[in-house]
Coordinates of C-alpha atoms in Angstrom, one line a residue:
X759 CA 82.7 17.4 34.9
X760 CA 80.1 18.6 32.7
X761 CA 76.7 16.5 32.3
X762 CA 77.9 15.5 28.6
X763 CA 80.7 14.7 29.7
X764 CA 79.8 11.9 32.1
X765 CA 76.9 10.9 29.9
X766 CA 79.6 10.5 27.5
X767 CA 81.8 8.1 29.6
X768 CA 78.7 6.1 30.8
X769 CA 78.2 5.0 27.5
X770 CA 81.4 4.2 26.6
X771 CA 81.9 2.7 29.7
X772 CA 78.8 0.4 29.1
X773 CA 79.0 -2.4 27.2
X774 CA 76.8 -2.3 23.9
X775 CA 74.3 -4.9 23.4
X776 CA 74.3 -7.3 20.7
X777 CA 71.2 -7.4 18.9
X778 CA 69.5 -11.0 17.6
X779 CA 69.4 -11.3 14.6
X780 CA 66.0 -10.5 13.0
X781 CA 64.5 -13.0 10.6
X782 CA 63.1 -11.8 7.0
X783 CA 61.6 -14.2 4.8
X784 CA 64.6 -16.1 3.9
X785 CA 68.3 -15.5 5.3
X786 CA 68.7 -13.4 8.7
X787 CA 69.1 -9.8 8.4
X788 CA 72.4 -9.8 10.3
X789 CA 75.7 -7.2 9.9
X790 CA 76.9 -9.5 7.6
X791 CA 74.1 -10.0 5.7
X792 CA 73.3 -6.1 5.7
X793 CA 77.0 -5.4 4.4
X794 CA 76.3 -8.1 1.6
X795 CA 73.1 -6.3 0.6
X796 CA 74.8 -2.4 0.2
X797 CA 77.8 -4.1 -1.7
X798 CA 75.4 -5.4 -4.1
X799 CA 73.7 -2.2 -4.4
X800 CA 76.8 -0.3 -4.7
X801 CA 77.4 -2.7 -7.6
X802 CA 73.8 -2.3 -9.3
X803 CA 73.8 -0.6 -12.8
X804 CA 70.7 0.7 -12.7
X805 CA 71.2 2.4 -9.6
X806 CA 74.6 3.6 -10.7
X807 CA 72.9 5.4 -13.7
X808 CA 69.7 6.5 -11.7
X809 CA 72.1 8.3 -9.1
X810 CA 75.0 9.2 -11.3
X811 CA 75.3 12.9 -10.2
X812 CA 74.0 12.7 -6.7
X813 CA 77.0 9.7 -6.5
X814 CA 79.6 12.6 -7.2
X815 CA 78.6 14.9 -4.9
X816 CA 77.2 12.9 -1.5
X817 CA 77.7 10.1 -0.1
X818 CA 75.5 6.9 -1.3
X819 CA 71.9 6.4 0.1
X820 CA 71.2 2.9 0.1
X821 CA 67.4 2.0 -1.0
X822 CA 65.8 -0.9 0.3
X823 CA 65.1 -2.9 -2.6
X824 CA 62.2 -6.2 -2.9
X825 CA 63.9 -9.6 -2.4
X826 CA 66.4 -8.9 -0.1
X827 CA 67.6 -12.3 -0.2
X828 CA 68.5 -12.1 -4.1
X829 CA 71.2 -8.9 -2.9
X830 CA 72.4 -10.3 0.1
X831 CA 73.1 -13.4 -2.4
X832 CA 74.6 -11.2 -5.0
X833 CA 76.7 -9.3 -2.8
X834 CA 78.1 -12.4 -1.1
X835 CA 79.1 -13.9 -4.7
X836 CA 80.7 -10.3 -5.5
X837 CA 82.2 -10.1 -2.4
X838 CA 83.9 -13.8 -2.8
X839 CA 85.1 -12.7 -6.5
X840 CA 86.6 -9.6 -5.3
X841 CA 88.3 -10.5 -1.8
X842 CA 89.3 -14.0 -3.1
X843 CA 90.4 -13.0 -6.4
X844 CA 93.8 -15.2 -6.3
X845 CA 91.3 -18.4 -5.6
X846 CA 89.5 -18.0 -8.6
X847 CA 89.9 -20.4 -11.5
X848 CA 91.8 -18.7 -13.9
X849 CA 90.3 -17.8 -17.4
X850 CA 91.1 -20.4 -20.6
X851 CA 94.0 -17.8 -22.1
X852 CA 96.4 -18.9 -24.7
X853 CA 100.2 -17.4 -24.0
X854 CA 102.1 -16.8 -27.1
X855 CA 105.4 -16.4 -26.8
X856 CA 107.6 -15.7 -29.4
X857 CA 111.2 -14.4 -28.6
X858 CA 112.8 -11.6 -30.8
X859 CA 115.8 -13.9 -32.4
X860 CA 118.2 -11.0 -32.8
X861 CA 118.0 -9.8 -29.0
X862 CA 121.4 -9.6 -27.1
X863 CA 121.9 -12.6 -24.5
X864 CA 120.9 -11.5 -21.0
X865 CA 118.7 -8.5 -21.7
X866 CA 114.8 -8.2 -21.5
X867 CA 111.8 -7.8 -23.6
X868 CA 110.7 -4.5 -23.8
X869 CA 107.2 -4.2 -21.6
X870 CA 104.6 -3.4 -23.5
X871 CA 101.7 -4.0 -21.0
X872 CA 98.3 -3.0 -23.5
X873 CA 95.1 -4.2 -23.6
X874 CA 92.7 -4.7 -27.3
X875 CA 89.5 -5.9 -26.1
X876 CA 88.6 -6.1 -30.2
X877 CA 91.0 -8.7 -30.8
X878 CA 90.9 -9.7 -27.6
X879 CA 94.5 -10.4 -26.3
X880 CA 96.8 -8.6 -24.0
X881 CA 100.1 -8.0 -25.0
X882 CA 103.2 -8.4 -22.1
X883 CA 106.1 -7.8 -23.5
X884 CA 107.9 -8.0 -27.5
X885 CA 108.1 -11.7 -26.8
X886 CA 104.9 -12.2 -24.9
X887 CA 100.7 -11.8 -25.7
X888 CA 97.7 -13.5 -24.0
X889 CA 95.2 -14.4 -26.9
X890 CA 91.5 -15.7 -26.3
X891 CA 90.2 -12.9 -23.5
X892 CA 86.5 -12.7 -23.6
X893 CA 85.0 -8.9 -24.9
X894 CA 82.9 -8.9 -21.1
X895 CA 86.2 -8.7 -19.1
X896 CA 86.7 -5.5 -19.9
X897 CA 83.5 -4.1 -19.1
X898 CA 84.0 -4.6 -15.5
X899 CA 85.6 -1.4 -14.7
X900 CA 87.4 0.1 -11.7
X901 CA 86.8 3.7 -12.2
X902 CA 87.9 5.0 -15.9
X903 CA 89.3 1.6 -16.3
X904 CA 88.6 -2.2 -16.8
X905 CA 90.6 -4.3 -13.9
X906 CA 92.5 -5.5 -16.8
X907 CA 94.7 -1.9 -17.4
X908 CA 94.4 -1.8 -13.7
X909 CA 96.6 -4.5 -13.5
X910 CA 98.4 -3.6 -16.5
X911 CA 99.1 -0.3 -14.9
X912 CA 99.9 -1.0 -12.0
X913 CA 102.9 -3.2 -13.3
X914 CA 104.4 -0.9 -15.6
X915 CA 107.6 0.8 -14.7
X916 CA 107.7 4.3 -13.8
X917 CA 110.5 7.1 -13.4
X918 CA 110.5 8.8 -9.9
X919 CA 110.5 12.4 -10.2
X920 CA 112.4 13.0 -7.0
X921 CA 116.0 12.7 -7.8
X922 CA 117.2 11.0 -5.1
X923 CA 114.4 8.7 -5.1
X924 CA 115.0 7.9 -8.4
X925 CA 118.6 7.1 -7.7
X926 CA 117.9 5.2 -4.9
X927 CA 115.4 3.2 -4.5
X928 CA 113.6 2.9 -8.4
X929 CA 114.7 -1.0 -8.8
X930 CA 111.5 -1.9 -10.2
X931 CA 111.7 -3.6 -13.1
X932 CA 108.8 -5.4 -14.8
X933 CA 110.8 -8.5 -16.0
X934 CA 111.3 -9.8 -12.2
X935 CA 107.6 -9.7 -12.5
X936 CA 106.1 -10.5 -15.5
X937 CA 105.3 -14.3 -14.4
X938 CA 103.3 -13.5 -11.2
X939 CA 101.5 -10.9 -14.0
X940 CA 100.7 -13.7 -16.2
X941 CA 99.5 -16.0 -13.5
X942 CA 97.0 -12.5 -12.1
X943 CA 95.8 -11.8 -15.2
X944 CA 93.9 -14.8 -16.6
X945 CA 92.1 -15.2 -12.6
X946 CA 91.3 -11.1 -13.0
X947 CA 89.8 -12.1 -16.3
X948 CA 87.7 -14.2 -14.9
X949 CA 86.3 -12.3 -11.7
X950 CA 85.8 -9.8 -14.4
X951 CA 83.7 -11.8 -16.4
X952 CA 81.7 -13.1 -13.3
X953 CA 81.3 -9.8 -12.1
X954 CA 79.9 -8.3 -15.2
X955 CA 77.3 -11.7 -15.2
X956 CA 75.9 -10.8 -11.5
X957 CA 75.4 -7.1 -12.6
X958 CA 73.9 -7.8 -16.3
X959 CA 71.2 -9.7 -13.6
X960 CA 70.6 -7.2 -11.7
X961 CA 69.9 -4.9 -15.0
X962 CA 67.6 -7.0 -15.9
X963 CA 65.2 -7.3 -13.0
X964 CA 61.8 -5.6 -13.8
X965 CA 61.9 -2.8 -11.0
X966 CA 57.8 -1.6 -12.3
X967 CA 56.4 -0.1 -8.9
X968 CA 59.7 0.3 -7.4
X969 CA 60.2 3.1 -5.2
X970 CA 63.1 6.0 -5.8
X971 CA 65.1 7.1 -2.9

């Protein structure tokens, strides 16, 4: 066996050592705390824009900014929004429903599944349209997207291009899904909103004497 090799094996064989956790100023620096911090980083705008081309090609450097405690807080509050996103109080939307009166019995709206931010509603279905979203929710975006057509997307139905898929196993269809949908969306609004709130503060603190990466 080769010295690496059992050098190798010691160490795994060892058991790590856990660290205390070291004190700052206000909360302790600990994993947790740490993982907090980079999420809210990963969220800032500034540093979004600042690093926009180095983000595409490397991975992320994470700067170390002044009051730790404020992006520790952040990214806790960002972090709550996002895992817990079902927990959330769901936004104030109107549902306006109202059913096409020539339609055949037993057959189902046509999915529409689109977004207007300008007049702010979201339309379900030829019967069905959430009214009174707030412009911010769809500037919290998920990629090229707000989470809004996330969501939207991510409910609409699609045609497999594999044949036998298609034959098979494409069941999908939106109407056996359109009231968990409805209950999603209003919640998503709202972590939206909340999101966009945390990083509009960030933008705003005065980074004078900062230092770049």
């Amino acid at each position: 066996m080769s010295a690496n090799e059992k050098q190798r094996r010691h160490c795994e064989d060892s058991p790590s050592p856990r660290p205390s956790p070291v004190k700052g100023e206000g909360v302790s620096i600990t994993k947790d705390a740490i993982f907090a911090y980079c999420y809210a980083v990963l969220h800032d705008p500034v540093y979004r824009e600042t690093y926009a081309l180095n983000l595409k090609r490397e991975f992320p450097r994470i700067p170390f900014y002044p009051d730790f405690d404020q992006w520790v807080a952040w990214g806790e509050a960002l972090l709550k929004l996002h895992i817990d996103y079902e927990k959330v109080t769901p936004a104030n939307l109107t549902r306006v429903d109202t059913p096409a009166p020539k339609r055949a019995e037993e057959t189902h709206p046509k999915p529409k599944l689109k977004s207007n931010a300008e007049a702010g509603n979201i339309v379900i279905d030829e019967d069905t349209q959430l009214t009174g979203v707030p412009l911010q929710a769809w500037d919290y975006r998920l990629g090229n997207r707000s989470a809004i057509d996330w969501v939207l997307d991510q409910h609409k139905e699609k045609t497999p291009r594999d044949p036998t898929i298609r034959e098979k196993f494409n069941s999908y269809r939106f109407a056996d899904y359109k009231e968990s949908c409805i209950t999603l969306l209003p919640r998503v609004v709202t972590v939206s909103v909340e999101t966009v709130a945390i990083t509009k503060a960030m933008a705003a603190l005065d980074r004078t004497g900062w230092a770049q990466l």
